[in-house]
Short mmCIF file of C-alpha atoms in Angstrom, two decimals:
data_model
loop_
_atom_site.label_atom_id
_atom_site.label_comp_id
_atom_site.label_asym_id
_atom_site.label_seq_id
_atom_site.Cartn_x
_atom_site.Cartn_y
_atom_site.Cartn_z
CA MET A 1168 37.81 28.19 -27.66
CA PRO A 1169 35.33 29.50 -25.03
CA ALA A 1170 36.55 29.57 -21.45
CA THR A 1171 35.38 26.81 -19.14
CA GLN A 1172 33.57 27.59 -15.90
CA GLU A 1173 33.04 25.49 -12.81
CA ILE A 1174 29.33 25.31 -12.03
CA THR A 1175 27.15 23.30 -9.68
CA LEU A 1176 24.17 21.37 -11.04
CA PHE A 1177 21.34 20.95 -8.52
CA VAL A 1178 19.49 17.67 -9.09
CA PRO A 1179 15.96 17.33 -7.72
CA GLY A 1180 15.22 14.28 -5.56
CA LEU A 1181 13.19 12.74 -8.33
CA LEU A 1182 16.24 12.46 -10.60
CA ARG A 1183 18.85 11.56 -8.02
CA PRO A 1184 18.46 7.80 -8.53
CA TYR A 1185 19.84 8.41 -12.02
CA CYS A 1186 23.11 9.95 -10.84
CA GLY A 1187 24.08 7.81 -7.89
CA GLY A 1188 21.89 9.66 -5.43
CA ARG A 1189 23.84 12.90 -5.70
CA SER A 1190 22.01 16.17 -5.07
CA GLU A 1191 24.76 18.32 -6.57
CA ILE A 1192 27.17 17.67 -9.42
CA VAL A 1193 30.12 19.97 -10.04
CA LEU A 1194 31.01 20.28 -13.72
CA THR A 1195 33.42 22.37 -15.76
CA VAL A 1196 31.54 23.64 -18.81
CA THR A 1197 31.49 26.40 -21.41
CA ASP A 1198 27.71 26.89 -21.60
CA LEU A 1199 24.47 24.99 -20.98
CA ARG A 1200 24.70 22.99 -24.18
CA ASP A 1201 28.12 21.79 -23.06
CA LEU A 1202 26.63 21.01 -19.64
CA LEU A 1203 24.04 18.71 -21.21
CA ALA A 1204 26.75 17.01 -23.30
CA GLN A 1205 28.77 16.34 -20.19
CA VAL A 1206 25.75 15.01 -18.32
CA GLU A 1207 25.12 12.68 -21.27
CA ALA A 1208 28.70 11.43 -21.15
CA GLN A 1209 29.09 11.14 -17.39
CA HIS A 1210 25.53 10.37 -16.23
CA PRO A 1211 23.68 8.77 -19.17
CA ALA A 1212 20.72 7.66 -17.05
CA LEU A 1213 20.25 11.21 -15.79
CA TYR A 1214 20.54 12.55 -19.31
CA VAL A 1215 17.74 10.39 -20.72
CA ASN A 1216 15.49 11.65 -17.95
CA LEU A 1217 16.54 15.25 -18.55
CA CYS A 1218 16.38 15.41 -22.36
CA ASP A 1219 14.16 13.77 -24.94
CA GLU A 1220 15.31 11.85 -28.00
CA THR A 1221 15.83 15.11 -29.92
CA GLY A 1222 18.15 16.50 -27.27
CA ARG A 1223 15.65 19.05 -25.97
CA VAL A 1224 15.06 19.47 -22.26
CA ARG A 1225 11.87 17.57 -21.41
CA GLN A 1226 8.73 19.70 -21.29
CA HIS A 1227 8.01 19.14 -17.61
CA LEU A 1228 11.47 20.36 -16.62
CA ASN A 1229 12.90 23.86 -16.49
CA LEU A 1230 16.54 24.84 -16.24
CA PHE A 1231 17.51 27.82 -14.13
CA VAL A 1232 20.85 29.59 -14.03
CA ASN A 1233 20.98 30.93 -10.50
CA SER A 1234 17.47 32.38 -10.07
CA ASP A 1235 16.68 32.90 -13.77
CA ASN A 1236 14.88 30.52 -16.11
CA VAL A 1237 17.08 29.95 -19.16
CA ARG A 1238 14.00 30.64 -21.29
CA ASP A 1239 14.26 34.22 -20.06
CA ARG A 1240 17.95 34.31 -20.99
CA GLU A 1241 19.47 32.75 -24.13
CA GLY A 1242 18.18 29.22 -23.72
CA LEU A 1243 20.89 26.59 -24.02
CA GLU A 1244 23.26 29.27 -25.31
CA THR A 1245 23.09 31.05 -21.96
CA ALA A 1246 26.58 31.80 -20.77
CA VAL A 1247 27.61 30.59 -17.35
CA ALA A 1248 30.22 31.83 -14.91
CA THR A 1249 32.24 30.02 -12.30
CA GLY A 1250 30.18 29.65 -9.14
CA ASP A 1251 26.83 29.61 -10.95
CA VAL A 1252 24.19 27.19 -9.75
CA ILE A 1253 22.15 25.40 -12.41
CA THR A 1254 18.84 24.07 -11.09
CA ILE A 1255 16.69 21.41 -12.71
CA LEU A 1256 13.12 22.29 -11.76
CA PRO A 1257 10.54 19.55 -12.30
CA ALA A 1258 6.79 20.02 -12.48
CA VAL A 1259 5.37 18.23 -9.47
CA SER A 1260 1.71 17.41 -8.92
CA GLY A 1261 1.69 15.91 -5.43
CA GLY A 1262 -0.68 17.46 -2.95
CA MET B 1022 -4.60 43.88 -5.23
CA THR B 1023 -7.97 45.08 -4.02
CA LEU B 1024 -8.60 44.52 -0.35
CA GLY B 1025 -11.79 42.78 0.62
CA SER B 1026 -14.55 44.13 2.79
CA ARG B 1027 -14.50 44.01 6.58
CA ALA B 1028 -16.86 42.13 8.86
CA GLY B 1029 -17.30 43.18 12.48
CA LEU B 1030 -15.96 40.91 15.23
CA THR B 1031 -17.97 39.70 18.21
CA LEU B 1032 -16.52 39.83 21.71
CA PRO B 1033 -15.71 36.08 21.74
CA GLU B 1034 -13.95 36.51 18.39
CA MET B 1035 -11.91 39.38 19.76
CA ARG B 1036 -10.77 37.18 22.66
CA ARG B 1037 -9.96 34.32 20.31
CA TYR B 1038 -7.96 36.43 17.87
CA GLY B 1039 -6.23 38.56 20.50
CA ARG B 1040 -2.71 37.56 19.37
CA HIS B 1041 -3.58 38.77 15.89
CA LEU B 1042 -5.17 41.99 17.08
CA VAL B 1043 -1.95 43.06 18.79
CA LEU B 1044 0.03 42.65 15.59
CA SER B 1045 0.06 46.22 14.34
CA GLU B 1046 0.40 45.10 10.71
CA LEU B 1047 -2.78 43.04 11.03
CA GLY B 1048 -4.86 44.49 13.84
CA LEU B 1049 -8.61 44.75 13.95
CA ALA B 1050 -8.89 45.78 10.30
CA GLY B 1051 -6.89 42.76 9.14
CA GLN B 1052 -8.88 40.38 11.31
CA GLU B 1053 -12.16 41.78 10.01
CA ARG B 1054 -10.93 41.34 6.44
CA MET B 1055 -10.08 37.74 7.25
CA LYS B 1056 -13.56 37.20 8.61
CA ALA B 1057 -15.03 38.58 5.41
CA GLY B 1058 -12.56 36.56 3.32
CA ARG B 1059 -13.45 33.56 1.19
CA VAL B 1060 -10.77 30.98 0.39
CA LEU B 1061 -11.22 27.87 -1.73
CA LEU B 1062 -9.05 24.83 -1.06
CA VAL B 1063 -8.73 22.44 -3.96
CA GLY B 1064 -8.08 19.12 -2.25
CA ALA B 1065 -8.51 18.14 1.40
CA GLY B 1066 -5.38 16.01 1.46
CA GLY B 1067 -1.77 16.59 2.43
CA LEU B 1068 -1.62 20.30 1.59
CA GLY B 1069 -5.30 20.99 2.20
CA SER B 1070 -5.16 19.60 5.74
CA PRO B 1071 -2.68 22.02 7.32
CA ALA B 1072 -3.88 24.90 5.14
CA ALA B 1073 -7.49 24.37 6.25
CA LEU B 1074 -6.52 24.04 9.91
CA TYR B 1075 -4.49 27.25 9.94
CA LEU B 1076 -6.99 29.23 7.89
CA ALA B 1077 -9.83 28.17 10.17
CA ALA B 1078 -7.82 28.83 13.31
CA ALA B 1079 -6.83 32.24 11.96
CA GLY B 1080 -10.47 33.17 11.43
CA VAL B 1081 -10.91 33.13 7.65
CA GLY B 1082 -14.68 33.46 7.51
CA THR B 1083 -15.52 31.15 4.62
CA ILE B 1084 -13.41 28.17 3.66
CA GLY B 1085 -14.61 26.29 0.60
CA VAL B 1086 -13.19 22.83 0.02
CA ALA B 1087 -13.45 20.88 -3.23
CA ASP B 1088 -12.75 17.17 -2.75
CA PHE B 1089 -14.47 13.90 -3.60
CA ASP B 1090 -12.20 11.40 -1.88
CA VAL B 1091 -12.62 9.27 1.24
CA VAL B 1092 -10.10 8.98 4.06
CA ASP B 1093 -7.74 6.04 3.61
CA GLU B 1094 -5.44 4.68 6.28
CA SER B 1095 -2.44 5.52 4.08
CA ASN B 1096 -3.47 9.23 4.18
CA LEU B 1097 -3.01 9.58 7.92
CA GLN B 1098 0.80 9.79 7.86
CA ARG B 1099 0.49 13.34 6.47
CA GLN B 1100 -3.15 14.45 6.15
CA VAL B 1101 -3.35 15.71 9.72
CA ALA B 1102 -6.90 17.04 9.56
CA HIS B 1103 -8.19 13.46 9.45
CA GLY B 1104 -8.07 10.90 12.23
CA THR B 1105 -8.20 7.12 12.46
CA ALA B 1106 -11.91 7.16 13.26
CA ALA B 1107 -12.57 8.92 9.93
CA VAL B 1108 -11.08 6.15 7.77
CA GLY B 1109 -13.67 5.24 5.16
CA SER B 1110 -15.67 8.45 5.49
CA ALA B 1111 -15.68 11.41 3.12
CA LYS B 1112 -12.77 13.78 3.62
CA LEU B 1113 -15.19 16.69 3.48
CA ASP B 1114 -17.17 15.27 6.43
CA SER B 1115 -14.01 14.57 8.38
CA LEU B 1116 -12.64 18.04 7.69
CA ARG B 1117 -15.90 19.77 8.57
CA ALA B 1118 -15.97 18.06 11.97
CA ARG B 1119 -12.39 19.08 12.64
CA LEU B 1120 -12.81 22.70 11.54
CA THR B 1121 -16.07 23.13 13.45
CA ASP B 1122 -14.34 21.95 16.59
CA LEU B 1123 -11.30 24.12 15.91
CA ASN B 1124 -13.23 27.33 15.27
CA PRO B 1125 -17.04 27.49 15.30
CA HIS B 1126 -16.87 31.09 14.06
CA VAL B 1127 -15.85 30.06 10.54
CA GLN B 1128 -17.94 28.40 7.89
CA MET B 1129 -16.83 25.51 5.71
CA VAL B 1130 -18.52 25.16 2.33
CA ALA B 1131 -18.25 21.66 0.89
CA HIS B 1132 -17.92 21.10 -2.86
CA PRO B 1133 -18.12 17.29 -3.19
CA VAL B 1134 -17.06 17.23 -6.82
CA ARG B 1135 -14.07 16.57 -8.97
CA LEU B 1136 -13.29 19.93 -10.51
CA ASP B 1137 -13.53 19.92 -14.28
CA ARG B 1138 -14.09 22.45 -17.01
CA SER B 1139 -17.87 22.20 -16.59
CA ASN B 1140 -17.94 23.32 -12.95
CA ALA B 1141 -14.63 25.04 -12.15
CA LEU B 1142 -15.52 28.59 -13.16
CA ALA B 1143 -18.82 28.53 -11.27
CA ILE B 1144 -17.18 27.21 -8.09
CA LEU B 1145 -14.07 29.39 -8.14
CA ARG B 1146 -16.02 32.54 -8.96
CA ASP B 1147 -17.33 32.90 -5.39
CA TYR B 1148 -13.89 33.02 -3.74
CA ASP B 1149 -11.23 35.66 -3.21
CA VAL B 1150 -8.25 33.29 -3.19
CA VAL B 1151 -7.77 29.73 -4.47
CA LEU B 1152 -5.31 27.30 -2.85
CA ASP B 1153 -4.24 24.55 -5.21
CA GLY B 1154 -3.48 21.43 -3.23
CA ALA B 1155 -4.57 18.99 -5.93
CA ASP B 1156 -2.78 15.71 -6.45
CA ASN B 1157 -2.82 15.59 -10.25
CA PHE B 1158 -1.76 17.72 -13.19
CA ALA B 1159 -5.18 17.83 -14.85
CA THR B 1160 -6.69 19.64 -11.87
CA ARG B 1161 -3.66 21.89 -11.45
CA PHE B 1162 -3.77 23.10 -15.06
CA LEU B 1163 -7.53 23.54 -14.80
CA VAL B 1164 -7.27 25.57 -11.57
CA ASN B 1165 -4.62 27.78 -13.11
CA ASP B 1166 -6.59 28.44 -16.26
CA ALA B 1167 -9.79 29.11 -14.34
CA CYS B 1168 -7.97 31.52 -12.01
CA VAL B 1169 -6.52 33.34 -15.00
CA ARG B 1170 -9.96 33.59 -16.56
CA LEU B 1171 -11.57 34.86 -13.37
CA GLY B 1172 -8.73 37.11 -12.25
CA LYS B 1173 -8.14 35.20 -9.01
CA PRO B 1174 -4.84 34.47 -7.26
CA ASP B 1175 -3.79 30.81 -7.44
CA VAL B 1176 -1.75 29.97 -4.36
CA HIS B 1177 0.30 27.02 -5.51
CA GLY B 1178 1.88 24.26 -3.48
CA SER B 1179 3.19 20.91 -4.67
CA ILE B 1180 5.13 18.16 -2.96
CA LEU B 1181 7.00 14.97 -3.74
CA ARG B 1182 9.38 12.86 -1.70
CA PHE B 1183 11.36 15.36 0.42
CA GLU B 1184 10.84 18.49 -1.69
CA GLY B 1185 8.15 21.08 -2.14
CA GLN B 1186 7.36 24.09 -4.28
CA ALA B 1187 5.22 27.12 -3.47
CA SER B 1188 4.27 30.31 -5.25
CA VAL B 1189 1.41 32.71 -5.85
CA PHE B 1190 0.33 32.89 -9.47
CA ASP B 1191 -1.65 36.03 -10.25
CA ALA B 1192 -1.84 36.64 -13.97
CA ARG B 1193 -3.03 40.23 -13.45
CA THR B 1194 0.23 41.27 -11.83
CA GLY B 1195 2.67 38.48 -12.66
CA PRO B 1196 3.10 35.07 -14.26
CA CYS B 1197 0.67 32.18 -14.09
CA TYR B 1198 1.52 28.51 -13.59
CA ARG B 1199 1.65 27.93 -17.34
CA CYS B 1200 4.18 30.70 -17.80
CA LEU B 1201 6.43 28.28 -15.92
CA PHE B 1202 5.06 24.91 -17.05
CA ARG B 1203 3.45 25.56 -20.40
CA ASP B 1204 2.03 22.08 -20.98
CA PRO B 1205 1.44 19.11 -18.70
CA PRO B 1206 4.03 16.34 -18.70
CA PRO B 1207 3.16 13.22 -20.65
CA ALA B 1208 1.08 10.79 -18.59
CA GLY B 1209 3.37 8.74 -16.40
CA ALA B 1210 6.42 10.98 -16.83
CA VAL B 1211 6.20 12.35 -13.29
CA PRO B 1212 5.33 9.98 -10.47
CA SER B 1213 2.69 10.70 -7.86
CA CYS B 1214 3.27 10.68 -4.10
CA ALA B 1215 1.80 7.18 -4.06
CA GLU B 1216 4.44 6.08 -6.53
CA ALA B 1217 7.48 8.02 -5.31
CA GLY B 1218 6.56 8.62 -1.67
CA VAL B 1219 6.31 11.77 0.41
CA LEU B 1220 7.67 12.68 3.82
CA GLY B 1221 4.64 13.11 6.08
CA VAL B 1222 5.69 16.45 7.52
CA LEU B 1223 6.50 17.96 4.10
CA PRO B 1224 2.92 19.05 3.27
CA GLY B 1225 2.80 20.59 6.73
CA VAL B 1226 5.58 22.99 5.70
CA ILE B 1227 4.26 23.76 2.22
CA GLY B 1228 0.58 23.86 3.25
CA SER B 1229 1.43 26.32 6.01
CA ILE B 1230 3.24 28.53 3.51
CA MET B 1231 0.14 28.44 1.31
CA ALA B 1232 -2.07 29.44 4.25
CA THR B 1233 0.33 32.27 5.06
CA GLU B 1234 0.11 33.62 1.52
CA ALA B 1235 -3.71 33.39 1.57
CA ILE B 1236 -3.88 35.35 4.83
CA LYS B 1237 -1.46 37.96 3.49
CA TRP B 1238 -3.55 38.28 0.38
CA LEU B 1239 -6.84 38.70 2.22
CA THR B 1240 -5.45 41.24 4.65
CA GLY B 1241 -3.11 43.08 2.30
CA ILE B 1242 -0.07 42.74 4.50
CA GLY B 1243 3.46 41.80 3.47
CA GLU B 1244 4.78 40.98 0.06
CA PRO B 1245 2.88 38.35 -1.92
CA MET B 1246 5.00 35.61 -3.46
CA VAL B 1247 4.07 36.66 -7.00
CA GLY B 1248 6.80 36.02 -9.56
CA ARG B 1249 8.80 33.96 -7.10
CA LEU B 1250 8.88 30.20 -6.70
CA LEU B 1251 10.03 28.88 -3.38
CA LEU B 1252 11.82 25.53 -3.39
CA TYR B 1253 12.08 23.60 -0.16
CA ASP B 1254 14.43 20.65 0.31
CA ALA B 1255 13.72 18.96 3.63
CA LEU B 1256 16.80 16.72 3.47
CA ALA B 1257 19.17 19.65 3.01
CA MET B 1258 16.84 21.85 5.14
CA ARG B 1259 17.28 24.55 2.56
CA PHE B 1260 14.92 27.08 1.00
CA ARG B 1261 15.79 28.57 -2.38
CA GLU B 1262 13.96 31.10 -4.49
CA LEU B 1263 13.65 31.18 -8.26
CA ARG B 1264 12.34 34.04 -10.37
CA VAL B 1265 9.32 33.33 -12.58
CA ARG B 1266 8.55 35.77 -15.35
CA LYS B 1267 5.43 36.25 -17.40
CA ASP B 1268 5.54 34.46 -20.76
CA ALA B 1269 4.19 36.71 -23.51
CA ASP B 1270 3.07 33.60 -25.42
CA CYS B 1271 1.57 31.79 -22.44
CA PRO B 1272 -1.33 29.56 -23.56
CA ALA B 1273 -3.34 30.61 -20.50
CA CYS B 1274 -2.58 34.26 -19.71
CA GLY B 1275 -1.15 35.28 -23.09
CA PRO B 1276 -3.25 36.68 -25.96
CA ALA B 1277 -4.27 33.21 -27.20
CA GLY B 1278 -5.71 32.15 -23.86
CA ALA B 1279 -8.00 35.07 -23.23
CA HIS B 1280 -10.95 33.84 -25.22
CA ALA B 1281 -10.20 30.17 -25.72
CA GLU B 1282 -12.56 27.64 -24.17
CA LEU B 1283 -11.23 25.65 -21.26
CA PRO B 1284 -9.95 22.38 -22.76
CA ASP B 1285 -10.63 18.87 -21.50
CA TYR B 1286 -7.79 18.61 -19.00
CA ASP B 1287 -7.90 14.82 -18.80
CA VAL B 1288 -7.24 14.72 -22.53
CA LEU B 1289 -4.59 17.44 -22.23
CA CYS B 1290 -2.81 15.36 -19.59
CA GLY B 1291 -3.32 12.02 -21.31
CA VAL B 1292 -5.38 10.70 -18.40
CA GLY B 1293 -7.67 7.80 -19.08
CA GLU B 1294 -6.44 7.19 -22.59
CA SER B 1295 -7.06 3.57 -23.42
CA ALA B 1296 -3.87 1.69 -24.13
CA PRO B 1297 -3.49 0.00 -27.50
CA ALA B 1298 -3.80 -3.78 -27.24
CA ASP B 1299 -0.24 -4.47 -28.32
CA ASP B 1300 1.56 -1.80 -26.34
CA GLY B 1301 3.02 -4.11 -23.75
CA GLU B 1302 0.49 -3.91 -20.94
CA LEU B 1303 0.15 -7.15 -18.93
CA SER B 1304 -2.36 -7.56 -16.13
CA ALA B 1305 -1.48 -9.21 -12.84
CA GLU B 1306 -3.94 -12.03 -13.59
CA ALA B 1307 -2.47 -12.63 -17.05
CA LEU B 1308 1.08 -12.74 -15.71
CA SER B 1309 0.00 -15.13 -12.97
CA ALA B 1310 -1.59 -17.44 -15.53
CA ARG B 1311 1.52 -17.42 -17.71
CA LEU B 1312 3.77 -18.25 -14.78
CA ALA B 1313 1.37 -21.01 -13.66
CA ARG B 1314 1.63 -22.55 -17.13
CA GLY B 1315 5.39 -22.65 -16.70
CA GLU B 1316 6.13 -20.16 -19.47
CA GLN B 1317 9.71 -18.95 -19.57
CA VAL B 1318 9.56 -15.26 -18.72
CA VAL B 1319 12.40 -12.99 -17.59
CA LEU B 1320 10.93 -10.98 -14.73
CA VAL B 1321 12.79 -7.71 -14.23
CA ASP B 1322 12.15 -5.64 -11.11
CA VAL B 1323 13.07 -2.02 -11.88
CA ARG B 1324 12.39 -0.63 -8.39
CA GLU B 1325 14.99 0.68 -5.95
CA THR B 1326 16.90 -1.63 -3.64
CA PHE B 1327 14.89 -0.78 -0.52
CA GLU B 1328 11.70 -1.67 -2.39
CA TRP B 1329 13.18 -4.95 -3.62
CA GLU B 1330 14.02 -5.77 -0.02
CA ILE B 1331 10.42 -5.15 1.07
CA GLY B 1332 9.40 -7.96 -1.25
CA HIS B 1333 9.63 -9.07 -4.87
CA LEU B 1334 8.25 -11.63 -7.28
CA GLN B 1335 9.82 -15.05 -7.12
CA GLY B 1336 12.48 -15.61 -9.77
CA ALA B 1337 12.79 -11.93 -10.66
CA ILE B 1338 16.08 -10.21 -11.33
CA HIS B 1339 16.72 -6.79 -9.85
CA LEU B 1340 17.68 -3.97 -12.23
CA PRO B 1341 16.73 -0.51 -10.92
CA LEU B 1342 15.47 1.89 -13.57
CA GLY B 1343 18.39 4.25 -13.11
CA GLN B 1344 20.90 1.45 -13.78
CA ILE B 1345 19.32 0.14 -16.98
CA PRO B 1346 21.34 2.26 -19.42
CA ALA B 1347 24.60 1.06 -17.84
CA ARG B 1348 23.52 -2.58 -17.39
CA VAL B 1349 21.40 -3.09 -20.48
CA GLY B 1350 23.91 -5.68 -21.69
CA GLU B 1351 22.72 -8.06 -18.99
CA LEU B 1352 19.38 -8.46 -20.79
CA ASP B 1353 18.76 -10.60 -23.87
CA PRO B 1354 17.01 -8.35 -26.46
CA THR B 1355 15.09 -11.31 -27.88
CA ALA B 1356 13.98 -12.99 -24.63
CA PRO B 1357 10.38 -12.53 -23.36
CA ILE B 1358 10.79 -9.90 -20.66
CA VAL B 1359 8.19 -8.67 -18.18
CA LEU B 1360 9.19 -5.51 -16.33
CA TYR B 1361 7.55 -4.47 -13.10
CA CYS B 1362 7.73 -1.75 -10.44
CA HIS B 1363 5.46 -0.47 -7.66
CA HIS B 1364 2.55 0.96 -9.68
CA GLY B 1365 3.55 0.51 -13.31
CA VAL B 1366 4.98 3.95 -14.07
CA ARG B 1367 8.68 3.18 -13.93
CA SER B 1368 8.26 -0.18 -15.68
CA ARG B 1369 6.45 1.62 -18.51
CA ARG B 1370 9.37 4.01 -18.89
CA ALA B 1371 11.81 1.11 -18.84
CA LEU B 1372 9.76 -0.63 -21.52
CA ASP B 1373 9.74 2.43 -23.77
CA TRP B 1374 13.48 2.90 -23.32
CA LEU B 1375 14.32 -0.74 -24.06
CA ARG B 1376 11.92 -0.91 -26.99
CA ALA B 1377 13.67 2.06 -28.57
CA ARG B 1378 16.90 0.06 -28.33
CA GLY B 1379 15.69 -2.97 -30.22
CA PHE B 1380 14.16 -5.22 -27.56
CA THR B 1381 11.45 -7.18 -29.29
CA SER B 1382 9.47 -9.07 -26.64
CA LEU B 1383 8.68 -6.65 -23.87
CA GLN B 1384 5.73 -6.32 -21.54
CA HIS B 1385 5.23 -4.65 -18.20
CA LEU B 1386 3.02 -5.44 -15.24
CA THR B 1387 0.13 -2.96 -15.25
CA GLY B 1388 -0.38 -1.64 -11.73
CA GLY B 1389 2.93 -3.10 -10.54
CA THR B 1390 3.42 -4.94 -7.27
CA GLU B 1391 0.39 -3.12 -5.85
CA ALA B 1392 -1.84 -4.88 -8.38
CA TRP B 1393 -0.01 -8.19 -7.89
CA SER B 1394 -0.49 -8.01 -4.12
CA THR B 1395 -4.14 -7.01 -4.21
CA ARG B 1396 -5.25 -9.31 -7.03
CA VAL B 1397 -2.89 -12.31 -7.10
CA ASP B 1398 -0.69 -12.78 -4.05
CA PRO B 1399 -1.51 -10.89 -0.83
CA THR B 1400 1.65 -12.23 0.82
CA LEU B 1401 3.66 -9.72 -1.24
CA PRO B 1402 3.80 -6.68 1.10
CA ARG B 1403 1.99 -3.49 0.05
CA TYR B 1404 3.67 -0.22 0.89
#
């Protein structure tokens, strides 16, 4: 059984209406896949805006662990450590 | 980075730029490089306004501006280059008047066009640095791809609500925009500032950062923001920095992008696609006619509470988009439902979500309350 870690999920303003207006959510997870599962269970409206019907993170969003894009690490298998900050980065077009 | 040429300063210019000349990092050489520098602003709106003002004030010799819009009263809360007297006139004319007054030593070159794949390379080619302050994904992806093709730095800024992003994408030395966002979001997936709102001062912060990066680039001072994405949250008053790495398979700066033709970015972004007749679109006029006939329709307002309080359609029920998954049981899956929001983006998403869960008689108000107010009932407040 992998160890659980307490991480902070940073939610961009665009998605805050889907999690009660919160900008940060503290979760205890084993890895990013577990993080998404917990978001689905605890914040279903946020989850449907974060992942598509196949469970993949939507194409206009990026997930970062601290300052690194998970694409540059091990994707959803990227390990996390207590104190890590997970950022949801949306593509934004406003100018 | 290759530094640009230098252009000699006149005595009045030396007086004007005195506070720059005493900065040892910048000095006379830096100021002369700025004078010789050529910067293109894509968009003369929220980001373009402060960027243009600071670049002109700083003495960037040639400032190109690509824009085809006119000044609207709703622009003035953030687009500080334009004034009330300019409402209804071309933004390029308004901006030229402002920049000429601000600094007659710089030249503004107007490009009164919508950038597309037929003109982008020819326009961008003449500039040293490109500032992307566009308000749509099609232009942003185009500007990135054209910059990659031409070997130009793309100084990126984008804003929404209370948050902004800024970076410098230079595919020669680091990642490009599409190393981060490979493909555009589906049409309607990300709201615009008109739909989601924007704090007026926010583009002032991000546009000023963009101008700073352009000046650094032209003069060769400091550390360009290549490979770093700056996130700004005005509510938390917090800056954070994320690392952006080059994607070996990037469709723009990777091997596949080098020789590919620029695509049609409107098609790539799903802009202007005609909606199928049965996909649930309902015009304001058609909804008005149905209500006038006394048809039983469940009107569902999916906007936020503060928007509901500004005004709503008579007889509607209020069910914000974010609460639909938890409160879906309040809706009858077989009843004729018409969803609406401010502009029709959120109601479209609600429709798609409900349709996937077995709702059989769904439509949404195309253009939202904005269309209802302008075409049916002007007593419903616009905002």
